[in-house]
Coordinates of C-alpha atoms in Angstrom, one line a residue:
X5 CA 0.0 0.0 0.0
X6 CA 1.3 3.5 -0.9
X7 CA 1.9 6.0 1.9
X8 CA -0.3 9.1 2.3
X9 CA 2.7 11.2 1.2
X10 CA 3.0 9.3 -2.0
X11 CA -0.6 9.7 -2.8
X12 CA -0.5 13.4 -2.0
X13 CA 2.5 13.8 -4.2
X14 CA 0.8 12.2 -7.1
X15 CA -2.3 14.4 -6.7
X16 CA -0.1 17.5 -6.4
X17 CA 1.8 16.6 -9.6
X18 CA -1.5 16.1 -11.4
X19 CA -2.8 19.5 -10.3
X20 CA 0.5 21.2 -11.3
X21 CA 0.3 19.5 -14.7
X22 CA -3.3 20.6 -15.2
X23 CA -2.4 24.2 -14.4
X24 CA 0.7 24.3 -16.6
X25 CA 0.0 25.9 -20.1
X26 CA 0.2 23.3 -22.8
X27 CA 2.5 23.6 -25.8
X28 CA -0.4 24.4 -28.0
X29 CA -1.7 27.2 -25.7
X30 CA 1.8 28.7 -25.4
X31 CA 2.0 28.8 -29.2
X32 CA -1.2 30.7 -29.6
X33 CA 0.8 33.9 -30.2
X34 CA 0.0 37.5 -29.5
X35 CA -3.8 36.8 -29.5
X36 CA -3.4 35.1 -26.1
X37 CA -1.7 38.1 -24.5
X38 CA -3.9 40.6 -22.7
X39 CA -4.6 43.8 -24.6
X40 CA -2.4 46.7 -23.6
X41 CA -4.1 49.5 -21.6
X42 CA -4.6 52.7 -23.5
X43 CA -2.1 55.5 -22.9
X44 CA -4.6 58.3 -23.5
X45 CA -8.3 58.7 -23.2
X46 CA -10.7 57.7 -26.0
X47 CA -13.0 60.5 -27.3
X48 CA -16.7 60.0 -28.0
X49 CA -19.4 62.2 -29.5
X50 CA -23.1 61.8 -28.7
X51 CA -25.2 63.3 -31.4
X52 CA -28.3 62.6 -33.5
X53 CA -27.5 60.8 -36.7
X54 CA -30.4 62.4 -38.6
X55 CA -32.2 65.7 -38.3
X56 CA -35.4 66.6 -40.1
X57 CA -35.7 70.4 -40.5
X58 CA -38.3 72.8 -41.6
X59 CA -38.8 76.6 -41.8
X60 CA -39.0 76.9 -38.0
X61 CA -35.9 76.7 -35.9
X62 CA -35.2 73.3 -34.3
X63 CA -33.0 72.8 -31.2
X64 CA -30.1 70.3 -31.4
X65 CA -28.0 69.0 -28.6
X66 CA -24.5 67.4 -29.1
X67 CA -22.4 66.1 -26.2
X68 CA -18.9 64.5 -25.9
X69 CA -16.9 62.7 -23.4
X70 CA -13.8 60.5 -22.8
X71 CA -13.1 57.1 -21.4
X72 CA -9.9 55.2 -20.6
X73 CA -11.0 51.6 -19.9
X74 CA -9.8 51.9 -16.3
X75 CA -6.2 52.8 -17.3
X76 CA -6.0 56.0 -15.2
X77 CA -4.6 58.0 -18.0
X78 CA -4.2 61.8 -17.6
X79 CA -7.4 63.8 -17.7
X80 CA -8.1 65.3 -21.1
X81 CA -8.0 69.1 -21.2
X82 CA -8.6 71.8 -23.8
X83 CA -11.3 69.8 -25.6
X84 CA -12.5 71.4 -28.8
X85 CA -15.5 70.6 -30.9
X86 CA -15.7 71.8 -34.5
X87 CA -19.1 71.9 -36.1
X88 CA -18.6 71.9 -39.9
X89 CA -21.8 72.8 -41.8
X90 CA -20.3 73.6 -45.2
X91 CA -22.2 70.7 -46.8
X92 CA -25.5 72.4 -45.8
X93 CA -25.1 75.4 -48.2
X94 CA -28.5 76.2 -49.7
X95 CA -30.1 73.5 -47.5
X96 CA -30.0 74.6 -43.9
X97 CA -28.3 77.0 -41.6
X98 CA -27.0 76.6 -38.0
X99 CA -26.9 79.2 -35.3
X100 CA -24.9 78.7 -32.1
X101 CA -25.4 81.0 -29.1
X102 CA -22.7 79.9 -26.7
X103 CA -19.8 82.1 -25.5
X104 CA -17.4 79.2 -26.0
X105 CA -18.1 79.0 -29.7
X106 CA -16.6 81.2 -32.5
X107 CA -18.6 81.4 -35.7
X108 CA -16.4 81.1 -38.7
X109 CA -19.1 81.2 -41.3
X110 CA -20.2 77.6 -41.9
X111 CA -17.5 76.2 -39.6
X112 CA -18.1 76.8 -35.8
X113 CA -15.4 76.1 -33.2
X114 CA -16.4 75.5 -29.6
X115 CA -13.5 75.2 -27.0
X116 CA -13.4 74.4 -23.3
X117 CA -10.6 76.0 -21.3
X118 CA -11.6 74.8 -17.9
X119 CA -12.4 71.3 -16.5
X120 CA -15.7 72.5 -15.0
X121 CA -17.2 73.6 -18.3
X122 CA -20.0 71.5 -19.8
X123 CA -19.1 68.9 -22.4
X124 CA -22.0 69.7 -24.6
X125 CA -23.3 72.4 -26.9
X126 CA -26.8 73.4 -27.9
X127 CA -27.6 75.0 -31.2
X128 CA -30.4 75.6 -33.6
X129 CA -30.9 74.6 -37.2
X130 CA -33.5 75.6 -39.8
X131 CA -34.1 75.0 -43.5
X132 CA -32.9 77.7 -45.9
X133 CA -35.6 79.6 -47.8
X134 CA -36.2 77.9 -51.1
X135 CA -34.6 74.6 -50.0
X136 CA -36.4 71.8 -51.8
X137 CA -38.3 69.2 -49.7
X138 CA -36.1 66.1 -49.4
X139 CA -32.8 68.0 -50.0
X140 CA -30.2 66.8 -47.6
X141 CA -26.6 67.5 -46.5
X142 CA -24.3 66.6 -43.6
X143 CA -23.0 68.1 -40.4
X144 CA -19.6 66.9 -39.4
X145 CA -18.5 67.0 -35.8
X146 CA -14.8 66.8 -35.0
X147 CA -13.6 66.5 -31.4
X148 CA -10.0 67.0 -30.2
X149 CA -8.3 67.4 -26.8
X150 CA -5.0 67.2 -25.0
X151 CA -4.3 63.7 -23.7
X152 CA -7.0 62.1 -25.8
X153 CA -7.6 60.6 -29.2
X154 CA -9.6 62.6 -31.7
X155 CA -12.9 61.4 -33.2
X156 CA -15.6 62.5 -35.7
X157 CA -19.3 62.0 -36.1
X158 CA -21.8 62.9 -38.8
X159 CA -25.5 63.9 -38.8
X160 CA -27.6 63.8 -41.9
X161 CA -29.9 66.9 -42.3
X162 CA -33.0 66.4 -44.4
X163 CA -35.4 69.2 -45.4
X164 CA -38.9 68.2 -44.5
X165 CA -40.6 66.7 -41.4
X166 CA -42.8 63.6 -41.5
X167 CA -45.4 63.6 -38.7
X168 CA -47.5 60.6 -37.9
X169 CA -50.9 60.5 -36.1
X170 CA -52.8 57.3 -35.4
X171 CA -56.4 56.4 -36.2
X172 CA -58.9 56.2 -33.4
X173 CA -59.8 52.6 -32.5
X174 CA -63.4 52.1 -31.2
X175 CA -64.0 50.4 -27.8
X176 CA -65.4 46.9 -27.8
X177 CA -68.3 46.2 -25.5
X178 CA -70.1 42.9 -24.6
X179 CA -67.3 40.8 -25.9
X180 CA -67.8 37.1 -25.2
X181 CA -65.2 35.3 -23.1
X182 CA -63.1 33.2 -25.5
X183 CA -64.0 35.3 -28.5
X184 CA -61.5 36.9 -30.8
X185 CA -61.0 40.7 -31.4
X186 CA -59.6 42.3 -34.5
X187 CA -57.3 45.2 -33.8
X188 CA -57.0 47.4 -36.8
X189 CA -54.9 50.5 -37.0
X190 CA -54.5 53.4 -39.4
X191 CA -51.7 55.9 -39.8
X192 CA -51.7 59.3 -41.4
X193 CA -48.7 61.4 -42.3
X194 CA -49.6 65.1 -41.6
X195 CA -46.1 66.3 -42.3
X196 CA -44.5 67.5 -45.6
X197 CA -42.1 64.6 -46.1
X198 CA -42.6 60.9 -46.6
X199 CA -41.4 58.8 -43.6
X200 CA -37.7 58.4 -44.2
X201 CA -37.0 56.3 -41.1
X202 CA -38.4 52.9 -39.9
X203 CA -41.9 53.1 -38.5
X204 CA -42.5 51.3 -35.2
X205 CA -46.1 50.5 -34.1
X206 CA -46.6 49.4 -30.5
X207 CA -49.5 48.0 -28.5
X208 CA -49.4 47.5 -24.7
X209 CA -52.3 45.9 -23.0
X210 CA -53.4 44.9 -19.5
X211 CA -56.6 43.1 -18.5
X212 CA -56.3 39.7 -20.0
X213 CA -56.1 40.0 -23.8
X214 CA -53.8 37.4 -25.5
X215 CA -52.4 38.4 -28.8
X216 CA -51.6 35.9 -31.5
X217 CA -48.0 35.7 -32.6
X218 CA -48.6 35.9 -36.3
X219 CA -46.2 38.3 -38.0
X220 CA -42.5 37.9 -38.5
X221 CA -41.7 41.6 -38.2
X222 CA -43.4 41.9 -34.8
X223 CA -42.0 41.0 -31.4
X224 CA -44.4 39.8 -28.7
X225 CA -43.9 40.3 -25.0
X226 CA -45.7 39.1 -21.9
X227 CA -45.1 38.6 -18.2
X228 CA -44.9 35.3 -16.4
X229 CA -48.6 34.5 -16.8
X230 CA -49.8 36.2 -20.0
X231 CA -53.4 35.2 -19.5
X232 CA -53.6 36.8 -16.1
X233 CA -55.5 40.1 -16.1
X234 CA -52.7 41.9 -14.2
X235 CA -50.1 40.8 -16.7
X236 CA -48.9 43.3 -19.4
X237 CA -48.7 42.0 -22.9
X238 CA -47.1 43.9 -25.8
X239 CA -46.8 43.8 -29.6
X240 CA -44.1 45.8 -31.3
X241 CA -43.9 45.8 -35.2
X242 CA -41.2 47.5 -37.2
X243 CA -41.7 48.6 -40.9
X244 CA -38.6 49.4 -43.0
X245 CA -38.1 52.4 -45.2
X246 CA -39.4 51.6 -48.7
X247 CA -42.7 50.1 -49.7
X248 CA -43.9 50.6 -46.1
X249 CA -43.1 54.3 -46.0
X250 CA -46.0 56.6 -45.4
X251 CA -46.1 59.4 -48.1
X252 CA -46.8 63.0 -47.0
X253 CA -50.6 63.4 -46.7
X254 CA -51.3 59.7 -47.1
X255 CA -53.3 57.4 -44.9
X256 CA -52.1 53.8 -44.5
X257 CA -53.4 50.8 -42.6
X258 CA -52.3 47.3 -41.6
X259 CA -52.4 44.7 -44.3
X260 CA -54.0 42.4 -41.8
X261 CA -55.4 43.2 -38.3
X262 CA -53.8 42.0 -35.1
X263 CA -56.0 39.4 -33.4
X264 CA -56.4 38.8 -29.7
X265 CA -58.4 36.3 -27.6
X266 CA -60.6 37.6 -24.7
X267 CA -59.3 35.6 -21.8
X268 CA -61.7 33.9 -19.3
X269 CA -60.9 36.4 -16.5
X270 CA -61.3 39.6 -18.6
X271 CA -63.5 42.2 -17.1
X272 CA -62.1 45.3 -18.9
X273 CA -58.9 45.1 -20.9
X274 CA -57.1 48.4 -21.8
X275 CA -54.7 48.6 -24.7
X276 CA -52.5 51.6 -25.5
X277 CA -51.1 52.0 -29.0
X278 CA -48.6 54.3 -30.6
X279 CA -46.6 55.1 -33.7
X280 CA -43.0 56.3 -33.7
X281 CA -40.2 57.0 -36.2
X282 CA -37.1 55.1 -35.1
X283 CA -33.8 57.0 -35.0
X284 CA -31.0 55.5 -37.1
X285 CA -29.1 52.8 -35.3
X286 CA -31.6 52.6 -32.4
X287 CA -32.9 49.1 -31.7
X288 CA -36.7 49.0 -31.3
X289 CA -36.8 46.9 -28.1
X290 CA -40.2 45.3 -27.4
X291 CA -41.0 41.6 -26.7
X292 CA -38.7 38.6 -26.6
X293 CA -40.8 36.4 -28.8
X294 CA -40.6 36.9 -32.6
X295 CA -43.6 36.2 -34.7
X296 CA -43.5 33.2 -37.0
X297 CA -45.8 34.1 -39.9
X298 CA -45.5 36.4 -42.9
X299 CA -44.5 40.0 -42.4
X300 CA -47.1 42.6 -41.6
X301 CA -47.1 45.5 -44.1
X302 CA -48.6 48.9 -44.5
X303 CA -51.1 49.5 -47.4
X304 CA -53.2 52.4 -48.6
X305 CA -56.3 52.7 -46.4
X306 CA -59.8 52.3 -47.8
X307 CA -63.0 53.6 -46.4
X308 CA -63.6 56.4 -43.9
X309 CA -62.4 54.7 -40.7
X310 CA -63.3 56.0 -37.2
X311 CA -61.4 59.3 -37.3
X312 CA -57.9 60.1 -35.9
X313 CA -56.3 61.0 -32.6
X314 CA -54.6 64.4 -32.3
X315 CA -51.2 62.7 -32.0
X316 CA -49.3 59.5 -32.3
X317 CA -51.0 57.7 -29.3
X318 CA -54.4 56.2 -28.6
X319 CA -56.2 53.8 -26.4
X320 CA -59.1 51.4 -26.6
X321 CA -60.9 49.1 -24.2
X322 CA -62.4 45.7 -24.5
X323 CA -65.3 45.1 -22.0
X324 CA -66.3 41.5 -21.6
X325 CA -69.7 40.0 -20.7
X326 CA -68.3 38.9 -17.4
X327 CA -68.6 39.7 -13.7
X328 CA -66.6 39.9 -10.6
X329 CA -68.1 39.1 -7.2
X330 CA -66.4 41.3 -4.7
X331 CA -66.8 40.8 -1.0
X332 CA -65.6 42.5 2.2
X333 CA -64.5 40.9 5.5
X334 CA -63.5 42.5 8.8
X335 CA -62.0 40.8 11.8
X336 CA -61.2 42.7 15.0
X337 CA -58.4 41.2 17.2
X338 CA -57.5 42.4 20.8
X339 CA -54.3 44.4 20.9
X340 CA -51.9 45.1 23.7
X341 CA -53.3 47.4 26.3
X342 CA -56.7 48.7 27.3
X343 CA -58.9 49.6 24.3
X344 CA -56.3 48.6 21.8
X345 CA -57.4 46.5 18.7
X346 CA -56.1 45.3 15.4
X347 CA -58.7 45.4 12.6
X348 CA -57.9 43.0 9.7
X349 CA -59.9 44.0 6.6
X350 CA -60.0 41.8 3.5
X351 CA -61.2 42.6 0.0
X352 CA -62.0 39.4 -1.8
X353 CA -62.7 38.7 -5.4
X354 CA -64.7 35.5 -5.9
X355 CA -64.5 36.0 -9.7
X356 CA -65.0 34.7 -12.3
X357 CA -63.5 37.9 -13.7
X358 CA -60.5 39.9 -12.4
X359 CA -60.1 43.6 -12.0
X360 CA -56.9 45.4 -12.7
X361 CA -56.1 49.1 -12.1
X362 CA -55.5 51.6 -15.0
X363 CA -52.9 54.3 -15.0
X364 CA -52.0 53.5 -11.3
X365 CA -55.7 54.1 -10.4
X366 CA -57.1 51.4 -8.2
X367 CA -59.8 49.2 -9.5
X368 CA -61.2 48.4 -6.0
X369 CA -61.4 50.3 -2.7
X370 CA -62.8 49.4 0.7
X371 CA -64.7 52.1 2.5
X372 CA -64.1 51.7 6.3
X373 CA -66.2 53.6 8.9
X374 CA -65.2 52.9 12.5
X375 CA -67.9 53.0 15.1
X376 CA -68.4 56.1 17.3
X377 CA -65.9 56.0 20.2
X378 CA -63.2 54.3 18.1
X379 CA -60.4 55.8 16.0
X380 CA -57.5 54.4 14.0
X381 CA -54.1 54.9 15.4
X382 CA -52.0 53.3 12.7
X383 CA -51.9 51.5 9.3
X384 CA -49.4 48.9 8.1
X385 CA -48.6 49.3 4.4
X386 CA -46.0 47.7 2.2
X387 CA -45.6 49.1 -1.4
X388 CA -45.1 46.1 -3.5
X389 CA -47.3 44.1 -5.8
X390 CA -47.1 40.9 -3.7
X391 CA -47.4 42.8 -0.4
X392 CA -49.7 41.2 2.2
X393 CA -50.8 44.7 3.2
X394 CA -52.5 47.4 1.2
X395 CA -52.6 51.2 2.0
X396 CA -55.4 53.0 3.8
X397 CA -56.0 56.7 3.2
X398 CA -57.9 59.2 5.2
X399 CA -61.4 60.0 3.8
X400 CA -61.3 63.8 3.3
X401 CA -64.8 65.1 2.6
X402 CA -67.3 63.2 0.6
X403 CA -65.2 62.2 -2.4
X404 CA -61.5 63.1 -1.8
X405 CA -58.8 61.4 0.2
X406 CA -55.6 62.4 2.0
X407 CA -52.5 60.5 3.3
X408 CA -53.2 58.3 6.3
X409 CA -53.5 60.3 9.5
X410 CA -54.2 58.7 13.0
X411 CA -57.2 59.8 15.1
X412 CA -60.1 59.5 12.7
X413 CA -63.0 57.1 11.9
X414 CA -63.4 57.2 8.2
X415 CA -60.8 55.7 5.8
X416 CA -60.5 54.4 2.3
X417 CA -58.3 51.3 1.7
X418 CA -57.2 50.9 -1.9
X419 CA -56.2 47.8 -3.8
X420 CA -53.1 49.2 -5.5
X421 CA -52.5 47.0 -8.4
X422 CA -55.7 45.0 -9.0
X423 CA -57.3 41.8 -7.7
X424 CA -57.3 38.6 -9.6
X425 CA -60.2 36.1 -9.4
X426 CA -59.8 34.0 -6.3
X427 CA -57.4 36.4 -4.6
X428 CA -57.8 38.8 -1.7
X429 CA -56.1 42.0 -0.4
X430 CA -55.4 42.5 3.3
X431 CA -55.5 45.8 5.1
X432 CA -54.5 46.3 8.7
X433 CA -55.7 49.2 10.9
X434 CA -54.7 49.7 14.5
X435 CA -57.7 50.9 16.5
X436 CA -58.2 52.5 19.9
X437 CA -61.6 52.6 21.6
X438 CA -62.4 55.2 24.3
X439 CA -64.3 54.7 27.5
X440 CA -67.4 56.0 25.8
X441 CA -67.5 53.2 23.3
X442 CA -70.7 51.2 23.8
X443 CA -70.3 48.3 21.4
X444 CA -71.6 50.1 18.3
X445 CA -70.8 48.6 14.9
X446 CA -68.6 49.9 12.1
X447 CA -68.8 49.0 8.4
X448 CA -66.4 47.9 5.7
X449 CA -67.8 48.1 2.1
X450 CA -66.0 47.2 -1.1
X451 CA -66.7 49.5 -4.0
X452 CA -65.4 50.2 -7.6
X453 CA -62.3 52.3 -7.4
X454 CA -61.2 55.4 -9.3
X455 CA -60.2 53.3 -12.4
X456 CA -63.9 53.3 -13.1
X457 CA -64.2 49.6 -14.1
X458 CA -67.7 48.3 -13.5
X459 CA -67.8 44.9 -11.7
X460 CA -71.3 43.7 -12.7
X461 CA -71.2 42.2 -9.3
X462 CA -73.8 39.4 -9.2
X463 CA -74.1 39.3 -5.4
X464 CA -74.4 42.7 -3.6
X465 CA -75.1 41.0 -0.2
X466 CA -71.5 40.4 0.6
X467 CA -70.2 43.8 -0.5
X468 CA -70.5 45.2 3.0
X469 CA -69.8 43.7 6.5
X470 CA -70.3 45.1 10.0
X471 CA -67.9 44.6 12.9
X472 CA -67.7 45.7 16.6
X473 CA -65.0 45.8 19.3
X474 CA -65.3 44.6 22.9
X475 CA -65.6 47.2 25.6
X476 CA -62.2 48.3 27.3
X477 CA -61.5 46.0 30.2
X478 CA -59.7 48.8 32.1
X479 CA -60.7 52.3 30.9
X480 CA -58.1 54.9 31.6
X481 CA -59.0 58.3 33.0
X482 CA -57.0 60.1 30.3
X483 CA -59.0 58.6 27.5
X484 CA -61.2 61.2 25.7
X485 CA -64.9 60.4 25.0
X486 CA -65.0 62.0 21.5
X487 CA -64.3 60.5 18.0
X488 CA -60.6 61.4 18.0
X489 CA -57.8 60.7 20.5
X490 CA -54.9 62.8 21.6
X491 CA -51.7 62.1 19.7
X492 CA -49.8 61.2 22.9
X493 CA -47.6 58.2 23.4
X494 CA -49.8 56.9 26.2
X495 CA -52.8 56.6 23.9
X496 CA -50.9 55.1 20.9
X497 CA -50.8 51.6 19.7
X498 CA -47.5 49.9 19.1
X499 CA -47.3 47.1 16.5
X500 CA -44.5 45.0 15.2
X501 CA -45.5 43.1 12.1
X502 CA -43.3 40.0 11.5
X503 CA -44.8 39.1 8.1
X504 CA -42.7 39.1 5.0
X505 CA -40.9 42.4 4.7
X506 CA -41.4 43.1 8.4
X507 CA -43.3 46.4 8.4
X508 CA -43.4 48.2 11.7
X509 CA -45.8 50.7 13.2
X510 CA -44.6 52.6 16.2
X511 CA -46.3 55.3 18.2
X512 CA -49.3 55.4 15.9
X513 CA -47.3 56.5 12.8
X514 CA -47.7 54.4 9.6
X515 CA -44.3 53.0 8.6
X516 CA -44.2 52.3 4.9
X517 CA -41.8 49.5 3.8
X518 CA -41.2 50.1 0.1
X519 CA -40.3 47.3 -2.2
X520 CA -39.5 47.4 -5.9
X521 CA -42.6 46.7 -8.0
X522 CA -42.2 43.8 -10.4
X523 CA -41.7 44.8 -14.0
X524 CA -44.1 43.4 -16.5

């Protein structure tokens, strides 16, 4: 049998052999050596690659900078930007109003003499009188500096401005669950030049629509559960310059409509759509799933359509023949100290449809009225979509709300992001009863929220619930008999919530634990 030292020596030799470069790796040549660090900073220019100009002046911003890839080279100084517009003669003119810049006719030189000066210049450009629509030229930017490389960038300047507006899409009502909806779209170019950049059309929807992945020039995006009403789904289609360009004054439409299925939990689905001219070199982004069918194209529109929006954005809704049965629950629990209570309030959605907020407006609220002789001293709130706690606001007048404030009886608890079928939202209020409390009942009532989505609730009997607190076992002489309590430490409730995220309420002040909201 070999000794332990012998075995260790063999293992060590094997490790050394494995870590020793082989003959083949040593012969790889200069490519195997690390790249040398730069000896001076690299210069960069950040400028638009194309400018569309008209008779009105247009603002332009160009910036520059330097980087050294971590080499700690000397800091560049005396950086100078030259704006050469000689190629724009008879096409467009540039005006620079910056004390660092010297106007040499069509060549403008801007120089920094101090390290604190801005590394950017703003100027204006406008088309020359008599310049033909479609005429173009080039601005050349040249950057130089001490202790840095030089660099150049160019911007194409085109006379004429395309301007897209989108057609108005009508809302869909009484859609059957499982049915299909055609999403058509029109574009009109109200500018004086045909679209000379790629056209990007985008649709973003919440509420449960599921778009078919039909077109190869469209990217489709969705969150983890695309059929869930709270999920955001998107379609982004890009049309190249050429046959799909929109001539000035022309109206175009999709060669085929987008199609979407009305999911089983749809109550009201909201879809925003927009048109945009993509800048040269800019990736469109959008979804991660590419369509598999033929390319969608733009063709001349026929018929009158439904009118146009004022700009390049629009919205339409799909309201389904569906309902959401909302219910309220309220459970008082004894707290620590005389007259101290914790009130758990639940908003439940028994379905079958789900409700999702629009533009950060809540789809659902719970109106909470504490009985006379009881006031809230605190509220636990965690700002995240998966939070076990929702926020409660002070009812301020008959219709408005204000941030939570202790010492009152009337509150509105909002479901911040929506409520899926079969789910619930918990709210927690800390309550203090006075010695005048006689066992009266309070109410918690679930109602449609400011998003304005109708529930078509089939059972109104469970929308409201009553609750009551036990009488204080040992009333204190300092307790007031009215509907508000003094904001003193002796009359405050202290709560430590050990649920996920660990929100804490101390001295009757609502402590908000903020978490990052999930991206869709």
